[in-house]
GROMACS .gro file of C-alpha atoms in nm:
model
  254
    1GLN     CA    1   3.860   4.343 -16.322
    2ASN     CA    2   3.864   4.193 -15.974
    3HIS     CA    3   4.109   3.902 -15.975
    4LEU     CA    4   4.327   4.024 -16.261
    5LEU     CA    5   4.376   4.368 -16.109
    6GLN     CA    6   4.468   4.212 -15.776
    7ILE     CA    7   4.736   4.004 -15.948
    8LEU     CA    8   4.861   4.309 -16.138
    9ALA     CA    9   4.874   4.519 -15.820
   10LEU     CA   10   5.061   4.249 -15.627
   11PHE     CA   11   5.312   4.215 -15.910
   12ALA     CA   12   5.369   4.585 -15.976
   13MET     CA   13   5.357   4.726 -15.621
   14GLU     CA   14   5.663   4.862 -15.445
   15THR     CA   15   5.814   4.675 -15.151
   16PRO     CA   16   5.584   4.730 -14.851
   17VAL     CA   17   5.714   4.852 -14.516
   18SER     CA   18   5.632   4.511 -14.368
   19LEU     CA   19   5.430   4.198 -14.440
   20ASP     CA   20   5.145   4.338 -14.237
   21ALA     CA   21   4.816   4.328 -14.425
   22GLU     CA   22   4.762   4.703 -14.419
   23ASP     CA   23   5.113   4.780 -14.544
   24ILE     CA   24   5.067   4.543 -14.839
   25ARG     CA   25   4.722   4.677 -14.920
   26ASN     CA   26   4.852   5.035 -14.904
   27GLU     CA   27   5.101   4.958 -15.180
   28LYS     CA   28   4.838   4.783 -15.393
   29VAL     CA   29   4.613   5.088 -15.376
   30LYS     CA   30   4.902   5.314 -15.482
   31VAL     CA   31   4.945   5.107 -15.798
   32LEU     CA   32   4.577   5.127 -15.892
   33ARG     CA   33   4.562   5.500 -15.826
   34SER     CA   34   4.867   5.551 -16.047
   35MET     CA   35   4.711   5.382 -16.347
   36LYS     CA   36   4.633   5.578 -16.661
   37PRO     CA   37   4.261   5.597 -16.749
   38LEU     CA   38   4.164   5.323 -16.993
   39GLN     CA   39   4.113   5.433 -17.352
   40LEU     CA   40   3.868   5.265 -17.587
   41GLU     CA   41   4.140   5.222 -17.853
   42ASP     CA   42   4.337   5.013 -17.603
   43VAL     CA   43   4.054   4.768 -17.541
   44ILE     CA   44   3.922   4.476 -17.745
   45VAL     CA   45   3.596   4.302 -17.657
   46GLY     CA   46   3.474   3.980 -17.811
   47GLN     CA   47   3.190   3.730 -17.802
   48TYR     CA   48   3.223   3.363 -17.887
   49LYS     CA   49   3.031   3.220 -18.179
   50GLY     CA   50   2.930   2.867 -18.270
   51HIS     CA   51   3.199   2.635 -18.395
   52SER     CA   52   3.235   2.278 -18.518
   53LYS     CA   53   3.551   2.083 -18.445
   54ALA     CA   54   3.634   1.713 -18.477
   55GLY     CA   55   3.272   1.631 -18.552
   56ARG     CA   56   3.146   1.813 -18.245
   57SER     CA   57   2.939   2.133 -18.253
   58TYR     CA   58   2.969   2.409 -17.995
   59LEU     CA   59   2.692   2.661 -17.945
   60ALA     CA   60   2.741   3.036 -17.967
   61TYR     CA   61   2.686   3.263 -17.668
   62THR     CA   62   2.362   3.393 -17.821
   63ASP     CA   63   2.236   3.036 -17.874
   64ASP     CA   64   2.175   3.012 -17.501
   65PRO     CA   65   1.795   3.040 -17.450
   66THR     CA   66   1.848   3.287 -17.165
   67VAL     CA   67   2.053   3.525 -17.385
   68PRO     CA   68   1.888   3.772 -17.629
   69LYS     CA   69   1.982   3.707 -17.991
   70ASN     CA   70   2.107   4.065 -18.034
   71SER     CA   71   2.310   4.065 -17.712
   72LEU     CA   72   2.624   4.281 -17.713
   73THR     CA   73   2.752   4.135 -17.387
   74PRO     CA   74   3.124   4.056 -17.423
   75THR     CA   75   3.258   3.715 -17.330
   76PHE     CA   76   3.619   3.823 -17.389
   77ALA     CA   77   3.819   4.135 -17.315
   78ALA     CA   78   4.179   4.240 -17.374
   79ALA     CA   79   4.326   4.570 -17.260
   80ALA     CA   80   4.655   4.758 -17.251
   81LEU     CA   81   4.709   4.931 -16.919
   82PHE     CA   82   4.978   5.174 -16.807
   83ILE     CA   83   5.107   5.269 -16.462
   84ASN     CA   84   5.223   5.628 -16.436
   85ASN     CA   85   5.500   5.599 -16.181
   86ALA     CA   86   5.880   5.604 -16.187
   87ARG     CA   87   5.923   5.226 -16.206
   88TRP     CA   88   5.669   5.139 -16.475
   89ASP     CA   89   5.649   5.453 -16.688
   90GLY     CA   90   5.591   5.354 -17.051
   91VAL     CA   91   5.570   4.980 -16.983
   92PRO     CA   92   5.253   4.824 -17.130
   93PHE     CA   93   5.062   4.578 -16.914
   94LEU     CA   94   4.850   4.362 -17.143
   95MET     CA   95   4.566   4.180 -16.976
   96LYS     CA   96   4.309   3.943 -17.123
   97ALA     CA   97   4.038   3.711 -17.000
   98GLY     CA   98   3.754   3.530 -17.168
   99LYS     CA   99   3.517   3.237 -17.186
  100ALA     CA  100   3.518   2.947 -17.432
  101LEU     CA  101   3.890   2.984 -17.507
  102HIS     CA  102   4.127   2.705 -17.609
  103THR     CA  103   4.273   2.672 -17.261
  104LYS     CA  104   4.193   2.768 -16.905
  105ARG     CA  105   4.475   2.918 -16.704
  106ALA     CA  106   4.591   3.222 -16.513
  107GLU     CA  107   4.948   3.346 -16.536
  108ILE     CA  108   5.180   3.643 -16.542
  109ARG     CA  109   5.427   3.667 -16.828
  110VAL     CA  110   5.717   3.911 -16.813
  111GLN     CA  111   5.876   3.968 -17.152
  112PHE     CA  112   6.215   4.131 -17.127
  113ARG     CA  113   6.314   4.409 -17.363
  114HIS     CA  114   6.511   4.351 -17.681
  115VAL     CA  115   6.882   4.406 -17.634
  116PRO     CA  116   7.005   4.708 -17.835
  117GLY     CA  117   7.258   4.609 -18.099
  118ASN     CA  118   7.199   4.238 -18.045
  119LEU     CA  119   7.503   4.048 -18.176
  120TYR     CA  120   7.292   3.736 -18.232
  121LYS     CA  121   7.027   3.905 -18.444
  122ARG     CA  122   7.116   3.709 -18.756
  123THR     CA  123   7.101   3.385 -18.562
  124PHE     CA  124   6.750   3.463 -18.438
  125GLY     CA  125   6.627   3.536 -18.788
  126THR     CA  126   6.258   3.619 -18.785
  127ASP     CA  127   6.166   3.400 -18.485
  128LEU     CA  128   6.040   3.661 -18.241
  129ASP     CA  129   5.983   3.400 -17.971
  130LYS     CA  130   6.361   3.367 -17.944
  131ALA     CA  131   6.427   3.740 -17.948
  132THR     CA  132   6.386   3.797 -17.574
  133ASN     CA  133   6.387   3.596 -17.254
  134GLU     CA  134   6.062   3.554 -17.066
  135LEU     CA  135   5.968   3.494 -16.701
  136VAL     CA  136   5.639   3.313 -16.642
  137LEU     CA  137   5.452   3.286 -16.311
  138ARG     CA  138   5.171   3.036 -16.360
  139VAL     CA  139   4.899   3.070 -16.097
  140GLN     CA  140   4.679   2.788 -16.224
  141PRO     CA  141   4.664   2.512 -16.327
  142ASP     CA  142   4.993   2.333 -16.250
  143GLU     CA  143   5.146   2.612 -16.043
  144ALA     CA  144   5.494   2.689 -16.167
  145ILE     CA  145   5.762   2.952 -16.212
  146TYR     CA  146   5.977   2.916 -16.520
  147LEU     CA  147   6.224   3.121 -16.717
  148LYS     CA  148   6.246   3.093 -17.095
  149ILE     CA  149   6.603   3.162 -17.198
  150ASN     CA  150   6.797   3.158 -17.523
  151ASN     CA  151   7.093   2.922 -17.517
  152LYS     CA  152   7.352   2.801 -17.764
  153VAL     CA  153   7.300   2.447 -17.888
  154PRO     CA  154   7.611   2.241 -17.794
  155GLY     CA  155   7.837   2.178 -18.090
  156LEU     CA  156   8.073   2.349 -18.329
  157GLY     CA  157   7.813   2.568 -18.497
  158MET     CA  158   7.638   2.882 -18.376
  159ARG     CA  159   7.275   2.784 -18.340
  160LEU     CA  160   7.047   2.916 -18.070
  161ASP     CA  161   6.758   2.739 -17.905
  162ARG     CA  162   6.508   2.831 -17.635
  163SER     CA  163   6.497   2.631 -17.314
  164ASP     CA  164   6.291   2.646 -16.997
  165LEU     CA  165   6.429   2.660 -16.644
  166ASN     CA  166   6.117   2.515 -16.487
  167LEU     CA  167   6.008   2.506 -16.124
  168LEU     CA  168   5.693   2.295 -16.139
  169PHE     CA  169   5.557   2.297 -15.786
  170ARG     CA  170   5.390   1.955 -15.797
  171THR     CA  171   5.722   1.797 -15.898
  172ARG     CA  172   5.944   1.989 -15.657
  173TYR     CA  173   5.696   1.973 -15.369
  174PRO     CA  174   5.505   1.645 -15.411
  175ARG     CA  175   5.286   1.693 -15.103
  176GLU     CA  176   4.936   1.825 -15.160
  177ILE     CA  177   4.921   2.193 -15.255
  178PRO     CA  178   4.621   2.365 -15.091
  179ASP     CA  179   4.349   2.493 -15.318
  180ALA     CA  180   4.325   2.872 -15.348
  181TYR     CA  181   3.991   2.882 -15.168
  182GLU     CA  182   4.124   2.657 -14.891
  183ARG     CA  183   4.392   2.920 -14.828
  184LEU     CA  184   4.136   3.202 -14.830
  185LEU     CA  185   3.904   3.018 -14.591
  186LEU     CA  186   4.194   2.960 -14.352
  187ASP     CA  187   4.293   3.327 -14.373
  188ALA     CA  188   3.934   3.430 -14.303
  189ILE     CA  189   3.921   3.205 -13.997
  190GLU     CA  190   4.252   3.341 -13.868
  191GLY     CA  191   4.164   3.703 -13.946
  192GLU     CA  192   4.450   3.737 -14.195
  193ARG     CA  193   4.360   4.011 -14.446
  194ARG     CA  194   4.660   4.027 -14.680
  195LEU     CA  195   4.480   3.855 -14.968
  196PHE     CA  196   4.151   4.039 -14.927
  197ILE     CA  197   4.050   4.362 -15.099
  198ARG     CA  198   4.013   4.679 -14.893
  199SER     CA  199   3.729   4.919 -14.972
  200ASP     CA  200   3.954   5.190 -15.117
  201GLU     CA  201   4.122   4.930 -15.341
  202LEU     CA  202   3.781   4.826 -15.470
  203ASP     CA  203   3.692   5.192 -15.536
  204ALA     CA  204   4.018   5.247 -15.725
  205ALA     CA  205   3.962   4.935 -15.936
  206TRP     CA  206   3.608   5.030 -16.036
  207SER     CA  207   3.703   5.393 -16.101
  208LEU     CA  208   3.948   5.259 -16.360
  209PHE     CA  209   3.693   5.043 -16.546
  210THR     CA  210   3.357   5.214 -16.489
  211PRO     CA  211   3.411   5.500 -16.742
  212LEU     CA  212   3.515   5.243 -17.004
  213LEU     CA  213   3.215   5.021 -16.934
  214LYS     CA  214   2.982   5.319 -16.969
  215GLU     CA  215   3.147   5.417 -17.299
  216LEU     CA  216   3.108   5.062 -17.434
  217GLU     CA  217   2.740   5.066 -17.339
  218GLU     CA  218   2.662   5.416 -17.465
  219LYS     CA  219   2.837   5.365 -17.800
  220LYS     CA  220   2.691   5.014 -17.833
  221ILE     CA  221   3.029   4.869 -17.927
  222VAL     CA  222   2.974   4.540 -18.108
  223PRO     CA  223   3.203   4.264 -17.976
  224GLU     CA  224   3.429   4.094 -18.229
  225LEU     CA  225   3.320   3.735 -18.284
  226TYR     CA  226   3.563   3.451 -18.223
  227PRO     CA  227   3.512   3.073 -18.259
  228TYR     CA  228   3.438   2.866 -17.951
  229GLY     CA  229   3.763   2.705 -17.835
  230SER     CA  230   3.994   2.951 -18.012
  231ARG     CA  231   4.249   3.196 -17.873
  232GLY     CA  232   4.002   3.482 -17.888
  233PRO     CA  233   3.933   3.761 -18.137
  234VAL     CA  234   4.193   3.864 -18.392
  235GLY     CA  235   4.180   4.220 -18.261
  236ALA     CA  236   4.361   4.110 -17.946
  237HIS     CA  237   4.666   4.016 -18.156
  238TYR     CA  238   4.664   4.357 -18.325
  239LEU     CA  239   4.650   4.517 -17.980
  240ALA     CA  240   4.956   4.321 -17.872
  241ALA     CA  241   5.141   4.408 -18.193
  242LYS     CA  242   5.060   4.775 -18.136
  243TYR     CA  243   5.279   4.768 -17.825
  244ASN     CA  244   5.537   4.521 -17.961
  245VAL     CA  245   5.425   4.249 -17.721
  246ARG     CA  246   5.329   3.890 -17.796
  247TRP     CA  247   5.066   3.687 -17.616
  248GLY     CA  248   5.235   3.394 -17.448
  249ASP     CA  249   4.982   3.133 -17.555
  250LEU     CA  250   5.053   3.152 -17.928
  251SER     CA  251   5.302   2.869 -17.945
  252GLY     CA  252   5.077   2.628 -17.756
  253GLU     CA  253   5.376   2.458 -17.596
  254ASP     CA  254   5.299   2.550 -17.236
   0.00000   0.00000   0.00000
């Protein structure tokens, strides 16, 4: 909940009064306090199982000698969150994180709404990936900001294609980009607190997840198994479909 909620709060917060650390952190706390309590039906937990691929075997989480064989500890979680304020009312924020997945990255994906009465609906066909534009802010690795847009393929026909307007930081700014912890260490030395959590923000974050964690423990919810190196449990895809959202890593092209 720590890093992902910080990213969510920074993305969803209103414009602060200034760039002062306290003004920014005030707005982040407002976002967290406006969030709807998490419901069990909006959460999927998983645990990775053993898997063999390309002649190589990968152990399951419970194969670790330090882990009990009947462990219900999740190694994956996906959740749908909602912010009850004027700007974000009714907009689902889908968040997921896990171990032993097919890729390691952190990013924000903004999927724009379908256009009512879309004139190009027949051209899209059933390809949902081309139905809406998408803004991606990749935090790591390969920091980038890119916009996926639908464009007409040059020529006499009417065929649409999806292209990326890509700002890849290492290409645009070839000098060394500081590591995230280098930046934090420098901020700590200089007494800059904008990127650090305040105590009331930490309280708000845990108050959102603690009731859910207790419910998972009390009801002994069994995590859904998923193969080591996969995209996670199938239930996460049903959760996304429930809110008419697609996970951005399905195409595997990024």
